[in-house]
Coordinates of C-alpha atoms in Angstrom, one line a residue:
Chain A
M1 CA 38.0 0.3 -20.5
N2 CA 38.1 -0.4 -16.7
G3 CA 37.3 3.3 -16.1
L4 CA 34.3 3.0 -18.4
L5 CA 33.1 -0.1 -16.7
S6 CA 33.4 1.3 -13.2
T7 CA 31.5 4.4 -14.3
L8 CA 28.7 2.2 -15.7
V9 CA 28.6 0.3 -12.5
D10 CA 28.4 3.6 -10.6
I11 CA 25.5 4.7 -12.7
L12 CA 23.5 1.5 -12.3
S13 CA 24.1 1.2 -8.6
E14 CA 22.4 4.6 -8.1
P15 CA 18.8 3.6 -7.6
A16 CA 17.5 7.0 -8.6
I17 CA 19.2 6.7 -12.0
L18 CA 18.0 3.1 -12.3
V19 CA 14.3 3.9 -11.8
A20 CA 14.6 6.8 -14.1
L21 CA 16.0 4.5 -16.8
I22 CA 13.2 2.0 -16.1
A23 CA 10.7 4.9 -16.6
L24 CA 12.5 5.9 -19.8
I25 CA 12.2 2.4 -21.2
G26 CA 8.5 2.4 -20.4
L27 CA 8.0 5.8 -22.0
I28 CA 9.9 4.8 -25.2
A29 CA 8.0 1.5 -25.3
Q30 CA 4.7 3.6 -25.3
R31 CA 6.2 5.8 -28.1
K32 CA 5.6 9.0 -26.1
N33 CA 6.7 12.3 -27.5
L34 CA 10.0 14.0 -26.4
S35 CA 8.4 16.4 -24.0
D36 CA 6.5 13.7 -22.1
T37 CA 9.5 11.5 -22.1
M38 CA 11.7 14.2 -20.6
K39 CA 9.1 15.1 -18.0
G40 CA 8.4 11.5 -16.9
T41 CA 12.0 10.5 -16.7
T42 CA 13.1 13.5 -14.7
K43 CA 10.1 13.3 -12.3
T44 CA 10.9 9.7 -11.6
F45 CA 14.5 10.5 -10.9
V46 CA 13.7 13.4 -8.6
G47 CA 11.0 11.3 -6.9
F48 CA 13.5 8.8 -5.7
L49 CA 15.7 11.5 -4.2
V50 CA 12.7 13.0 -2.5
I51 CA 12.1 9.6 -0.8
A52 CA 15.6 9.6 0.5
A53 CA 15.2 13.1 1.9
G54 CA 12.0 12.0 3.7
A55 CA 13.8 9.1 5.1
G56 CA 16.3 11.4 6.8
I57 CA 13.5 13.4 8.5
L58 CA 11.7 10.3 9.5
E59 CA 14.8 8.7 11.1
T60 CA 15.4 11.8 13.2
A61 CA 11.8 11.8 14.3
L62 CA 11.7 8.1 15.1
A63 CA 15.0 7.5 16.9
P64 CA 14.1 9.3 20.2
F65 CA 10.8 7.4 20.3
G66 CA 12.7 4.1 20.5
E67 CA 15.0 5.3 23.2
M68 CA 12.1 6.7 25.3
F69 CA 10.1 3.5 24.9
Q70 CA 13.1 1.5 26.0
E71 CA 13.5 3.8 29.0
A72 CA 9.8 3.8 29.9
F73 CA 9.0 0.0 29.6
N74 CA 12.4 -1.8 29.2
V75 CA 11.3 -3.4 26.0
A76 CA 11.5 -2.4 22.3
G77 CA 8.3 -0.7 20.9
V78 CA 7.7 -0.9 17.1
V79 CA 5.3 1.3 15.1
P80 CA 4.5 -0.5 11.9
N81 CA 4.6 1.8 8.9
N82 CA 5.4 0.7 5.3
E83 CA 6.6 4.1 4.1
A84 CA 8.9 4.5 7.1
I85 CA 10.6 1.1 6.8
V86 CA 10.9 1.3 3.0
A87 CA 12.5 4.7 3.1
L88 CA 15.0 3.5 5.7
A89 CA 15.7 0.3 3.7
L90 CA 16.2 2.1 0.3
N91 CA 19.5 3.7 1.5
E92 CA 21.1 0.3 1.4
Y93 CA 18.8 -1.8 -0.8
G94 CA 17.6 0.8 -3.4
T95 CA 19.2 -0.7 -6.5
N96 CA 18.0 -4.2 -5.8
T97 CA 14.5 -2.9 -4.9
A98 CA 14.3 -1.1 -8.3
L99 CA 15.5 -4.2 -10.2
I100 CA 13.2 -6.6 -8.3
M101 CA 10.2 -4.3 -8.9
F102 CA 10.9 -4.1 -12.6
F103 CA 11.4 -7.8 -13.1
G104 CA 8.7 -8.7 -10.6
M105 CA 6.2 -6.8 -12.8
I106 CA 7.4 -8.8 -15.8
V107 CA 6.9 -12.1 -13.9
N108 CA 3.4 -11.0 -12.9
V109 CA 2.5 -10.4 -16.6
L110 CA 4.1 -13.7 -17.6
I111 CA 2.1 -15.6 -14.9
A112 CA -1.1 -13.9 -16.1
R113 CA -0.3 -14.7 -19.7
F114 CA 0.5 -18.4 -19.3
T115 CA -1.5 -19.6 -16.2
R116 CA -5.1 -19.6 -15.1
Y117 CA -4.3 -16.7 -12.7
K118 CA -5.2 -13.6 -14.8
Y119 CA -4.4 -10.9 -12.3
I120 CA -2.4 -7.8 -13.0
F121 CA -1.4 -6.1 -9.8
L122 CA -1.7 -2.4 -10.4
T123 CA -1.2 -1.0 -6.8
G124 CA 2.3 0.4 -7.6
H125 CA 3.3 1.6 -4.2
H126 CA 2.7 -1.9 -2.7
T127 CA 4.7 -3.5 -5.5
M128 CA 7.5 -1.2 -4.7
Y129 CA 7.3 -1.8 -0.9
L130 CA 7.2 -5.6 -1.4
A131 CA 10.1 -5.4 -3.8
C132 CA 12.0 -3.6 -1.1
M133 CA 11.1 -6.3 1.5
F134 CA 12.2 -9.1 -0.8
A135 CA 15.5 -7.3 -1.5
V136 CA 16.1 -7.3 2.2
I137 CA 14.9 -10.9 2.9
M138 CA 16.8 -12.4 0.0
A139 CA 20.0 -10.7 1.1
V140 CA 19.6 -11.9 4.7
A141 CA 18.9 -15.4 3.3
G142 CA 22.3 -15.4 1.7
F143 CA 21.6 -14.5 -2.0
N144 CA 23.6 -11.9 -3.9
T145 CA 23.9 -10.3 -7.3
V146 CA 21.9 -12.0 -10.1
P147 CA 20.4 -14.8 -8.1
L148 CA 19.1 -12.3 -5.5
I149 CA 17.3 -10.3 -8.2
A150 CA 15.9 -13.5 -9.8
A151 CA 14.7 -15.0 -6.5
G152 CA 13.2 -11.6 -5.4
S153 CA 11.5 -11.0 -8.7
V154 CA 9.9 -14.4 -9.0
A155 CA 8.7 -14.2 -5.3
L156 CA 7.3 -10.7 -6.0
G157 CA 5.5 -11.8 -9.2
I158 CA 4.0 -14.8 -7.4
V159 CA 2.7 -12.8 -4.5
M160 CA 1.4 -10.1 -6.9
T161 CA -0.7 -12.9 -8.5
L162 CA -1.8 -15.0 -5.5
S163 CA -2.8 -12.1 -3.2
P164 CA -5.7 -11.0 -5.5
A165 CA -6.4 -14.6 -6.3
I166 CA -7.2 -15.7 -2.8
L167 CA -9.6 -12.8 -2.4
Q168 CA -11.5 -13.1 -5.7
P169 CA -14.3 -15.3 -4.3
F170 CA -15.1 -12.6 -1.7
M171 CA -14.8 -9.9 -4.3
R172 CA -17.3 -11.7 -6.5
E173 CA -19.7 -11.8 -3.5
L174 CA -19.2 -8.1 -2.8
T175 CA -19.2 -6.6 -6.3
G176 CA -21.5 -9.1 -8.0
N177 CA -19.2 -9.5 -10.9
D178 CA -15.8 -10.9 -11.7
N179 CA -14.3 -7.9 -13.6
V180 CA -12.1 -6.3 -10.9
A181 CA -9.8 -7.8 -8.2
L182 CA -8.3 -6.3 -5.1
G183 CA -4.6 -5.5 -5.2
H184 CA -3.5 -4.8 -1.6
F185 CA -0.9 -6.8 0.3
S186 CA -3.0 -7.6 3.3
A187 CA -5.2 -10.1 1.5
V188 CA -4.6 -12.9 4.1
G189 CA -6.3 -10.7 6.8
Y190 CA -9.2 -9.8 4.5
A191 CA -9.8 -13.4 3.4
I192 CA -9.8 -14.5 7.1
S193 CA -12.2 -11.7 7.9
G194 CA -14.5 -12.8 5.0
L195 CA -14.3 -16.4 6.3
I196 CA -15.2 -15.3 9.9
G197 CA -18.1 -13.3 8.4
K198 CA -19.4 -16.6 7.1
L199 CA -19.8 -17.8 10.7
F200 CA -22.5 -15.1 11.0
K201 CA -24.3 -16.1 7.8
G202 CA -27.6 -15.8 9.7
S203 CA -27.2 -12.0 10.2
K204 CA -26.0 -11.3 6.7
K205 CA -29.2 -9.3 6.1
N206 CA -28.3 -7.0 9.0
S207 CA -25.9 -5.0 7.0
T208 CA -23.7 -2.3 8.7
E209 CA -25.3 0.1 6.2
N210 CA -28.7 -0.2 8.0
I211 CA -27.2 1.4 11.1
N212 CA -27.2 5.2 11.5
F213 CA -23.6 5.8 12.1
P214 CA -22.4 9.2 13.2
Q215 CA -20.5 11.1 10.5
G216 CA -17.8 13.6 11.2
L217 CA -14.9 11.2 11.5
G218 CA -13.8 12.0 8.0
F219 CA -10.6 13.6 9.3
L220 CA -9.3 10.0 9.9
R221 CA -9.3 9.5 6.1
D222 CA -6.6 12.1 5.9
S223 CA -3.5 10.1 6.4
T224 CA -1.3 13.1 7.4
V225 CA -3.7 14.1 10.1
S226 CA -4.2 10.6 11.5
I227 CA -0.5 9.8 11.4
A228 CA 0.4 13.1 13.2
L229 CA -2.3 12.7 15.9
T230 CA -1.4 9.1 16.7
M231 CA 2.3 9.7 16.8
I232 CA 1.9 12.7 19.0
V233 CA -0.4 10.7 21.4
M234 CA 2.1 7.8 21.5
Y235 CA 5.0 10.2 22.0
F236 CA 3.2 11.9 24.8
I237 CA 2.3 8.7 26.6
V238 CA 5.9 7.4 26.3
A239 CA 7.3 10.8 27.3
I240 CA 5.1 11.0 30.5
V241 CA 6.1 7.5 31.5
S242 CA 9.8 7.9 30.9
G243 CA 9.8 11.3 32.7
P244 CA 11.1 14.8 31.9
A245 CA 14.5 14.3 33.5
F246 CA 15.6 11.5 31.1
I247 CA 14.3 13.2 28.0
E248 CA 15.6 16.7 28.8
S249 CA 19.1 15.5 29.7
E250 CA 19.5 12.7 27.1
L251 CA 17.4 13.6 24.0
S252 CA 16.0 17.0 23.7
G253 CA 19.0 19.1 24.7
G254 CA 17.1 20.8 27.5
T255 CA 13.8 21.6 25.6
N256 CA 10.7 20.8 27.6
Y257 CA 9.9 17.1 27.2
L258 CA 6.3 17.6 26.0
V259 CA 7.1 20.3 23.5
F260 CA 9.9 18.0 22.2
S261 CA 7.4 15.1 21.9
L262 CA 4.9 17.2 20.0
I263 CA 7.5 18.3 17.4
Q264 CA 8.9 14.8 17.1
G265 CA 5.4 13.3 16.5
G266 CA 4.6 16.0 13.9
S267 CA 8.0 15.5 12.2
F268 CA 7.2 11.8 11.8
A269 CA 4.1 12.7 9.8
A270 CA 6.1 15.3 7.9
G271 CA 8.6 12.6 6.9
V272 CA 5.8 10.2 5.7
F273 CA 4.2 13.1 3.8
I274 CA 7.5 13.8 1.9
I275 CA 8.1 10.1 1.3
L276 CA 4.6 9.7 -0.2
S277 CA 5.2 12.7 -2.5
G278 CA 8.3 10.9 -3.7
V279 CA 6.6 7.6 -4.2
R280 CA 3.9 9.4 -6.2
L281 CA 6.5 11.0 -8.5
V282 CA 8.3 7.6 -8.9
L283 CA 5.2 5.8 -9.8
S284 CA 3.6 8.4 -12.1
E285 CA 5.2 7.0 -15.2
I286 CA 5.8 3.4 -14.2
V287 CA 2.2 2.3 -13.4
P288 CA 0.6 3.6 -16.6
A289 CA 3.3 2.0 -18.6
F290 CA 2.8 -1.3 -16.8
K291 CA -0.9 -1.1 -17.3
G292 CA -0.6 -0.3 -21.0
I293 CA 1.9 -3.1 -21.7
S294 CA 0.0 -5.7 -19.6
T295 CA -3.3 -4.8 -21.3
K296 CA -1.6 -5.4 -24.7
L297 CA -0.1 -8.8 -23.7
V298 CA -3.0 -10.1 -21.5
P299 CA -6.2 -8.6 -22.9
N300 CA -8.5 -10.7 -20.7
A301 CA -6.7 -10.0 -17.4
K302 CA -8.4 -8.6 -14.3
P303 CA -6.8 -5.5 -12.9
A304 CA -6.0 -5.8 -9.1
L305 CA -6.6 -2.3 -7.7
D306 CA -6.0 -0.5 -4.4
V307 CA -8.1 -1.2 -1.4
P308 CA -10.3 2.0 -1.3
I309 CA -12.1 0.7 -4.4
I310 CA -14.2 -1.5 -2.0
Y311 CA -14.9 1.3 0.6
T312 CA -17.8 2.8 -1.4
Y313 CA -19.7 -0.5 -1.1
A314 CA -20.2 -0.1 2.6
P315 CA -19.0 3.2 4.1
N316 CA -20.3 2.4 7.6
A317 CA -18.4 -0.9 7.6
V318 CA -15.3 1.1 6.8
L319 CA -15.5 3.0 10.1
M320 CA -16.7 0.1 12.2
G321 CA -14.0 -2.1 10.7
F322 CA -11.4 0.5 11.6
F323 CA -12.5 0.8 15.2
S324 CA -12.8 -3.0 15.6
S325 CA -9.4 -3.6 14.1
F326 CA -7.8 -0.9 16.2
I327 CA -9.3 -2.4 19.4
G328 CA -7.9 -5.8 18.2
G329 CA -4.5 -4.0 18.0
I330 CA -4.8 -2.6 21.5
V331 CA -5.8 -6.0 22.9
S332 CA -2.8 -7.5 21.1
M333 CA -0.5 -4.8 22.5
I334 CA -1.7 -5.6 26.1
I335 CA -1.1 -9.3 25.5
M336 CA 2.4 -8.6 24.3
F337 CA 3.0 -6.3 27.2
I338 CA 2.0 -9.1 29.7
S339 CA 3.9 -11.8 27.9
G340 CA 7.1 -9.7 27.5
G341 CA 9.3 -9.2 24.4
T342 CA 8.9 -6.7 21.5
I343 CA 5.6 -4.7 21.5
I344 CA 3.9 -3.8 18.3
L345 CA 2.0 -0.5 18.7
P346 CA -1.3 -0.1 16.8
G347 CA -0.9 2.5 14.1
V348 CA -3.9 4.3 12.8
V349 CA -3.0 4.0 9.2
P350 CA -2.5 0.2 8.9
H351 CA -5.6 -0.4 11.1
F352 CA -7.6 2.1 9.1
F353 CA -6.8 0.7 5.7
T354 CA -6.8 -3.0 6.5
G355 CA -9.5 -2.8 9.2
A356 CA -11.8 -1.0 6.8
A357 CA -11.4 -3.6 4.1
A358 CA -11.8 -6.4 6.6
G359 CA -15.0 -4.7 7.7
V360 CA -16.4 -4.4 4.2
L361 CA -15.7 -8.0 3.4
G362 CA -16.9 -9.3 6.8
N363 CA -20.1 -7.3 6.2
A364 CA -20.5 -8.9 2.7
T365 CA -20.4 -12.4 4.2
G366 CA -21.9 -11.9 7.6
G367 CA -23.6 -8.5 8.1
F368 CA -22.6 -6.2 10.9
K369 CA -21.6 -9.0 13.2
G370 CA -19.3 -10.4 10.6
A371 CA -17.8 -7.0 10.0
I372 CA -17.0 -6.5 13.7
A373 CA -15.7 -10.0 14.3
G374 CA -13.7 -10.2 11.1
S375 CA -12.0 -6.9 11.5
F376 CA -11.2 -7.5 15.1
V377 CA -9.4 -10.7 14.1
N378 CA -7.7 -8.7 11.3
G379 CA -6.4 -6.3 14.0
I380 CA -4.9 -9.2 15.9
I381 CA -3.4 -10.7 12.7
V382 CA -1.7 -7.4 11.7
S383 CA -0.4 -7.0 15.2
F384 CA 1.1 -10.4 15.8
L385 CA 2.5 -11.1 12.3
P386 CA 5.1 -8.4 12.4
V387 CA 6.6 -9.9 15.6
F388 CA 7.6 -12.9 13.6
L389 CA 8.7 -10.9 10.6
L390 CA 11.3 -8.8 12.5
P391 CA 13.8 -11.7 12.9
V392 CA 14.1 -12.4 9.2
L393 CA 14.8 -8.7 8.3
G394 CA 18.3 -8.7 9.6
D395 CA 19.5 -5.3 10.8
L396 CA 16.2 -3.8 9.7
G397 CA 14.5 -5.8 12.4
F398 CA 15.8 -3.2 14.9
A399 CA 14.5 -0.1 13.3
N400 CA 11.5 0.8 15.6
T401 CA 9.3 0.4 12.5
T402 CA 8.4 -2.4 10.2
F403 CA 6.1 -3.5 7.4
S404 CA 2.5 -3.3 8.5
D405 CA 0.3 -5.4 6.2
A406 CA -0.5 -9.1 6.5
D407 CA 0.9 -10.4 3.1
F408 CA 4.3 -8.7 3.7
A409 CA 4.6 -10.6 6.9
V410 CA 3.2 -13.9 5.6
S411 CA 5.4 -14.0 2.5
G412 CA 8.4 -12.7 4.4
I413 CA 8.1 -15.2 7.2
F414 CA 7.6 -18.0 4.7
F415 CA 10.7 -17.3 2.7
G416 CA 12.8 -16.2 5.7
S417 CA 12.0 -19.3 7.6
L418 CA 12.8 -21.5 4.6
A419 CA 16.2 -19.9 4.4
N420 CA 16.8 -20.3 8.1
Y421 CA 16.0 -24.0 8.1
A422 CA 17.6 -25.0 4.8
G423 CA 19.4 -22.1 3.2
P424 CA 18.8 -20.3 -0.1
I425 CA 18.4 -23.5 -2.0
A426 CA 15.1 -24.1 -0.2
I427 CA 13.8 -20.8 -1.5
V428 CA 14.7 -21.6 -5.1
I429 CA 13.0 -25.0 -4.8
S430 CA 9.9 -23.5 -3.2
L431 CA 9.6 -20.9 -6.0
I432 CA 9.9 -23.5 -8.7
V433 CA 7.3 -25.7 -6.9
I434 CA 4.8 -22.8 -6.6
L435 CA 5.3 -21.8 -10.2
V436 CA 4.7 -25.4 -11.4
L437 CA 1.6 -25.7 -9.2
M438 CA 0.3 -22.5 -10.6
A439 CA 0.9 -23.7 -14.1
I440 CA -1.2 -26.8 -13.5
P441 CA -4.9 -26.2 -14.1
F442 CA -6.9 -26.9 -10.9
G443 CA -3.9 -26.9 -8.6
K444 CA -5.4 -24.0 -6.7
K445 CA -5.9 -25.5 -3.3
K446 CA -2.4 -26.7 -3.0
V447 CA -0.9 -23.4 -4.0
N448 CA -2.8 -21.6 -1.3
T449 CA -1.6 -23.9 1.4
E450 CA 1.9 -23.4 0.1
E451 CA 1.5 -19.7 0.6
K452 CA 0.1 -20.0 4.1
Chain B
M1 CA -8.3 23.4 -17.6
K2 CA -7.3 20.9 -14.8
F3 CA -9.0 17.9 -13.3
L4 CA -7.8 16.3 -10.0
A5 CA -8.6 12.9 -8.7
V6 CA -8.4 12.7 -4.9
C7 CA -8.3 9.8 -2.5
G8 CA -7.2 9.2 1.1
S9 CA -3.6 8.6 0.5
G10 CA -3.2 9.8 -3.0
L11 CA -1.5 6.6 -4.2
G12 CA -3.6 3.9 -5.7
T13 CA -7.3 4.7 -6.1
S14 CA -7.0 8.3 -7.3
F15 CA -4.3 7.2 -9.7
M16 CA -6.7 4.7 -11.2
V17 CA -9.4 7.3 -11.5
E18 CA -6.9 9.7 -13.2
M19 CA -6.0 7.0 -15.8
N20 CA -9.7 6.3 -16.3
I21 CA -10.6 10.0 -16.7
N22 CA -7.8 10.2 -19.3
Q23 CA -9.2 7.2 -21.2
V24 CA -12.7 8.8 -21.1
L25 CA -11.4 12.2 -22.4
E26 CA -9.7 10.4 -25.2
E27 CA -12.9 8.6 -26.1
L28 CA -14.8 11.9 -26.1
G29 CA -12.1 13.5 -28.2
V30 CA -11.3 16.2 -25.6
S31 CA -7.7 17.3 -25.4
G32 CA -5.7 19.9 -23.5
I33 CA -6.9 18.9 -20.1
E34 CA -4.3 18.2 -17.4
V35 CA -5.4 15.3 -15.2
S36 CA -3.5 14.5 -12.0
H37 CA -4.0 12.8 -8.6
S38 CA -3.4 13.7 -5.0
D39 CA -4.2 12.9 -1.4
L40 CA -6.9 14.7 0.5
S41 CA -4.4 16.5 2.8
S42 CA -2.6 18.2 -0.1
A43 CA -5.5 19.1 -2.2
T44 CA -6.5 22.8 -2.1
P45 CA -9.2 24.6 -4.0
G46 CA -6.7 26.3 -6.4
D47 CA -5.2 22.9 -7.5
A48 CA -7.8 22.2 -10.2
D49 CA -11.0 23.4 -11.8
V50 CA -12.9 20.1 -11.1
F51 CA -12.2 17.5 -8.4
F52 CA -13.2 13.9 -8.6
L53 CA -13.6 11.9 -5.3
A54 CA -15.2 8.7 -4.1
K55 CA -18.4 8.8 -2.1
D56 CA -16.6 7.7 1.1
I57 CA -14.3 10.7 1.3
A58 CA -16.7 13.3 -0.2
E59 CA -17.4 14.9 3.2
G60 CA -13.7 15.6 3.6
G61 CA -13.5 17.4 0.2
E62 CA -16.4 19.8 0.3
H63 CA -14.1 22.8 0.7
L64 CA -12.4 22.1 -2.7
G65 CA -15.1 23.8 -4.8
E66 CA -16.4 22.1 -7.8
I67 CA -16.5 18.4 -6.9
V68 CA -17.8 15.4 -8.7
V69 CA -18.7 12.5 -6.3
L70 CA -18.3 9.0 -7.7
D71 CA -20.7 6.5 -6.1
N72 CA -18.9 3.5 -7.4
I73 CA -15.2 4.2 -8.0
I74 CA -14.7 1.3 -10.4
D75 CA -17.7 1.9 -12.6
M76 CA -16.5 3.2 -15.9
D77 CA -20.0 3.9 -17.2
E78 CA -20.7 6.2 -14.2
L79 CA -17.4 8.0 -14.8
R80 CA -18.0 8.3 -18.5
E81 CA -21.4 9.9 -17.8
K82 CA -20.1 12.3 -15.2
V83 CA -17.0 13.4 -17.1
K84 CA -19.1 13.9 -20.2
K85 CA -21.5 16.1 -18.2
V86 CA -18.6 18.2 -16.9
A87 CA -17.1 18.5 -20.4
E88 CA -20.5 19.7 -21.8
E89 CA -20.9 22.2 -19.0
K90 CA -17.4 23.6 -19.7
N91 CA -18.1 23.7 -23.4
L92 CA -15.3 21.3 -24.2
I93 CA -17.3 19.1 -26.5

């Protein structure tokens, strides 16, 4: 009996098996045929193992960067990248991540079913990444076993609902209807960008789209290319400052320091590429199942979809927003450099995706001035928030990489600080209070201040 | 016959388009088409017969061959019309 029980525990504590079982449940619930069920379950299982393989490559690529940065500037340098931090965290928190993701989706559907907030969050990879972050935060806060899963799932379900909710007024302005919501965990940055755009109401007519913008920067859309190029440039700068002697004796085993940096920067992109392939495999069955089930249970819900859905509304604002946000990131880095302490390096990927969306929404409320100002502030927000997130991530706060989008940081800092000041019980009380506020009609304003 | 939806990171938007294409094909009564999604870096001309991408990344996907550019990625009517056109050209309906 005990043997059987320990075997069962072994099975369920392997996250790859667990997510495969979740996919299997989803496929059976949709009454798929045997062939589809086999295919989907196996793909999900293998996908999770692919993520773990990518994590290994990424860790090897990133570790020397941290050491070089320390040697060059005597402070820690952090490159925010969701894929990187999640892949590293899954080694230890994989099982809890899978369970929090599964139950968090259920909480999201329940909130949509029983409150005024009819948002179904369909951006699966962000759901998974936030589930991972809550698995870490709740463990650091002092939860374990069932309470950890419960607290993490409720927190995830709440953020999955509130993140699209605070953006909906801006989405209505942009799309001209109320059918679709934005599901991307950087909503705080986008909402602030939209509000800043309102300061430039006068120039609303001067849209970014009236400007002739040079094309030919399309290669930045290609995340593999942009990650590789930025990491190589960053590696080169750090390598030149820390000098060949240190690198060739301590890190590269005698290989030329620039060649070594080039390969390391490229390997980082290779790691992310592999992790993304794994994420795609894991989500390929879970997201359609979630969509199908939620459509049945909450027929009048609004789907909250990934951020590129708004890029087609203002392609020029996308590029201007990226540049402006990136400049905000560089300015922030210089401020951190002067004031001392950990430095957050501007990554192309987070600034591209969040800066672009901030630009589109800023343009919708305040024309091209709104786009530039809003996305610049977004760049500052996504640079400074991670600094305050690092301390609540426990050991993961020392990983040279961290979560890159605003809502991760805002919700992480919120729950992490609660635990620091008043222990896990404060988190439980806050979750109950937020749920009660959401259940009351017209309690909207209060909930949003809670979240901030 | 294969269709491939493409977006910048191959995670959310292209996945949504894939699910929507499947829905449209079902409405049209077309079966036997494999629809999947991918990122721009990984997509190669041999991956599919027809590629679907949003207007904002169209310039990065010109090398793929037969591409269908979606002006508004969340507009089901536009997608319905364009998928139907492809299906008619390929004698699937």
